[in-house]
Amino acid sequence: MHIVVCIKQVPDSAQIRVHPVTNTIMRQGVPTIINPYDLFALEEALRVRDRFGGKVTVLTMGPPMAEDSLRKALGYGVDAAVLLTDRAFAGSDTLATSFALATAIEKLHQEDPVHIVFTGKQTIDGDTAQVGPGIAQRLKLQQLTYVSAIRDVDSAGKSITVERRAEGGTQVLKTTLPCLITMLEGTNTLRRGSMDDVFRAVRSEVRTWSARDAGVEDITKCGLRGSPTVVKKVFAPQPRMEKAQQIDALGKSPAEIADETINMLFTASNQLGDDILKLTEAI
Amino acid sequence: MTEKKAAPAAPTRASAKKELPEHFKDYKHVWVFIELERDEVHSVSWELLGEGRKLADTLKVDLCAVVMGPPGEGLEKAVRESWGYGADVTYVVADPILADYRTQSYTEGLETLINTHKPEIILLGATTLGRDLAGSLATTLKTGLTADCTGLEIDDGSLAATRPTFGGTLLCTIYTLNFRPQMATVRPRVMAMPDFTEGRSGKRIDFPLNIKENDIITKVLEFIPDTTSDKVNLAYADIVVAGGMGLGSAANFQHVMDLARVLGADYGGSRPTVQKGWIPAERQIGQTGKTIRPKLYIAAGISGAIQHRVGVEGADMILAINSDPNAPIFEFAHYGIVGDATQILPALTKAFEQRLSKMRKAG
Ligand SMILES: Cc1cc2nc3c(=O)[nH]c(=O)nc-3n(C[C@H](O)[C@H](O)[C@H](O)COP(=O)(O)OP(=O)(O)OC[C@H]3O[C@@H](n4cnc5c(N)ncnc54)[C@H](O)[C@@H]3O)c2cc1C
Ligand SMILES: Cc1cc2nc3c(=O)[nH]c(=O)nc-3n(C[C@H](O)[C@H](O)[C@H](O)COP(=O)(O)OP(=O)(O)OC[C@H]3O[C@@H](n4cnc5c(N)ncnc54)[C@H](O)[C@@H]3O)c2cc1C
């Protein structure tokens, strides 16, 4: 079985700082990480491989430095890695991103038929959750989003049964391969790479594909040109007209502050007391 | 695995071109996808009708609802309610195949309807269902989709969809200038619930689903409903008390829960408190957690990052407790206490308890 995992390199949000004066994001020097949601996809792919046999290929689209993320993935025991990098991809929205990734997956499929494509639920930067469904539709793969568990994969590689988080419950779905799975977070724990894998990660080949190498014929479907969405402005949110009314805390005990606060809330809303009484009635 | 035939040739550079291509000019009206599952409409659909009404009025076009599902009273009720919440026209796709949500049946059904009736804007809820459907539909339609919008407006005839950006403090506005329909998803509770007009009626247009069960590859073997105890009803709570990293420890979260209990409130927290394992993921408030619209929101030890702010701005009253007088939360809170949350919270709990017991005695 051939399994492809899509991972995205993202800035580590915990390290992002905002410029105190201009209010803009200071990206310089911010370390990058594998999108945390993608680690659940990665681990699940490795588990499926370990249970049912086959190989796992990781794929990322990004700048040349995204190779770091692929090497990290190799360190967890992934079998092969492909970096899709080309200036033509710059400025891609989700439609253009899914086009590029789908084209590359199609090429991998021709080399060695692909049975399952894994993506994370969403990223921490773009945060749209649109790329997984995009790839599925482009490649006509069965689309299984928000998967919380894989129950079974038919050994002949023909069908799969999964649990999917739906509104108000869990769907148990059975479908045929090939399929695309977006993996829910918190569903597994990433393994530690073996020493062998960690060493291998440094030496392994990362295949680097340009748009042409990946098999892109129509370059206008890539990057900014292939993106129907246009970001027109970026701005700081309006502060509220008046700043918060401060409760004067200076030299007062917490009990005094609490009393004053309640007075103020009850003055602002004469309904609040009744609301609380109603809410606490049932208890 | 083959790429489907693409839509008509794309313009060379989306942002540069102003004029809408000829074949998109007859795309008209604002549509809202009504999310009907097991006879229940997700309230985000009504919230979107409220927002869609404003867009349609600005554009001077119709507001249309799309109701898809198995034939029956649940569907009929949804159709009637869609009119009560403001739809002028309701498209109805009724077919037993639609009893369970599946990507293929819903995408194909909605895609055919869109290609036939050509809306200029489609709004969907950013729920698990809505995100699955919107993502697949935008790809088959080869159009732009803006995720998790917090503001929708009409700007020079186009949909201007605003959403938070990465990193903490900024918003961005995204357009789909040269493609139709323009698509956007909005999370539950981000928009206010519109008024319901009893007896308001609209036009109904039935539309067939030309798919047979045999054509659908994915089968639903079972649906396991969540038990009520797993359900966190934070999004619909009237009062919410939440804590952030300023509480300092998981143990201190007890102060938040205590106050919540006394107020009959639900409780939640900022994202890092979830990441630290102080509270379960369902209780995260903000852009990637729950959006809330309570009458009163009390935030203790939360700095007020944009991703948190967008999740709570719909609250009628916000009380913030923070030891830093310059914390950004004071820029959108209505009332602020500068102080140590671990002292103020227990004091508030006690003071509320006394006050409420007095009120109860007074009847
Ligand atoms: C603040 C901000 C807002 C944006 N808003 C929108 C918007 O509303 N609409 C829109 O169309 N675009 C939007 N974009 C652009 C979008 O982020 C990019 O197109 C991006 O390449 C992919 O989208 P995502 O990060 O949202 O991924 P998601 O769709 O959230 O990612 C889902 C999964 O797809 C896989 N994946 C995603 N990107 C890659 C990649 N480069 N390589 C390998 N695998 C990948 C990963 O497995 C990931 O877990 C936005 C970008 C930013 C920074
Ligand atoms: C893509 C993305 C999505 C995100 N989604 C969300 C989301 O859904 N929800 C969310 O909340 N965040 C989200 N975040 C994170 C967000 O940017 C902030 O990092 C987060 O909200 C900060 O949490 P906090 O306020 O608890 O912690 P901090 O920012 O560390 O703030 C702690 C505050 O406590 C105050 N404090 C310290 N000690 C005390 C004390 N004793 N008493 C009172 N106050 C005290 C401090 O002054 C400070 O203001 C997201 C980030 C990204 C990048």
Short mmCIF file of N, CA and C in Angstrom, two decimals, chain B residues 2 15 51 60-61 69 93 124 128 131 165 220 246 288:
data_model
loop_
_atom_site.label_atom_id
_atom_site.label_comp_id
_atom_site.label_asym_id
_atom_site.label_seq_id
_atom_site.Cartn_x
_atom_site.Cartn_y
_atom_site.Cartn_z
N THR B 2 -8.11 11.45 -11.78
CA THR B 2 -7.90 12.39 -12.88
C THR B 2 -8.50 13.74 -12.52
N SER B 15 -5.96 39.51 -9.17
CA SER B 15 -6.13 40.75 -8.44
C SER B 15 -6.15 41.97 -9.36
N GLU B 51 -27.52 37.46 8.27
CA GLU B 51 -26.43 38.19 7.64
C GLU B 51 -26.66 38.30 6.13
N LYS B 60 -29.74 44.58 -3.56
CA LYS B 60 -31.11 44.60 -4.11
C LYS B 60 -31.40 43.33 -4.91
N VAL B 61 -31.12 42.19 -4.26
CA VAL B 61 -31.41 40.89 -4.88
C VAL B 61 -32.18 40.04 -3.87
N GLY B 69 -32.28 17.40 2.15
CA GLY B 69 -32.49 16.37 3.17
C GLY B 69 -33.51 15.36 2.73
N VAL B 93 -34.19 20.37 -2.07
CA VAL B 93 -33.74 19.12 -2.68
C VAL B 93 -34.08 18.02 -1.68
N LEU B 124 -22.06 29.34 3.98
CA LEU B 124 -22.26 28.07 4.69
C LEU B 124 -21.71 28.21 6.11
N THR B 128 -18.41 21.06 11.04
CA THR B 128 -17.72 19.94 10.37
C THR B 128 -18.40 19.65 9.04
N ARG B 131 -17.78 22.83 6.54
CA ARG B 131 -16.40 22.94 6.05
C ARG B 131 -16.09 21.83 5.07
N THR B 165 -6.14 37.22 10.86
CA THR B 165 -4.92 36.67 10.29
C THR B 165 -4.11 36.02 11.39
N VAL B 220 -22.69 4.79 5.02
CA VAL B 220 -22.72 5.03 6.46
C VAL B 220 -23.14 3.74 7.15
N GLY B 246 -3.04 33.53 32.83
CA GLY B 246 -2.85 34.36 34.02
C GLY B 246 -3.26 33.66 35.31
N THR B 288 -10.35 29.27 17.02
CA THR B 288 -10.25 27.84 16.74
C THR B 288 -10.96 27.02 17.80
#
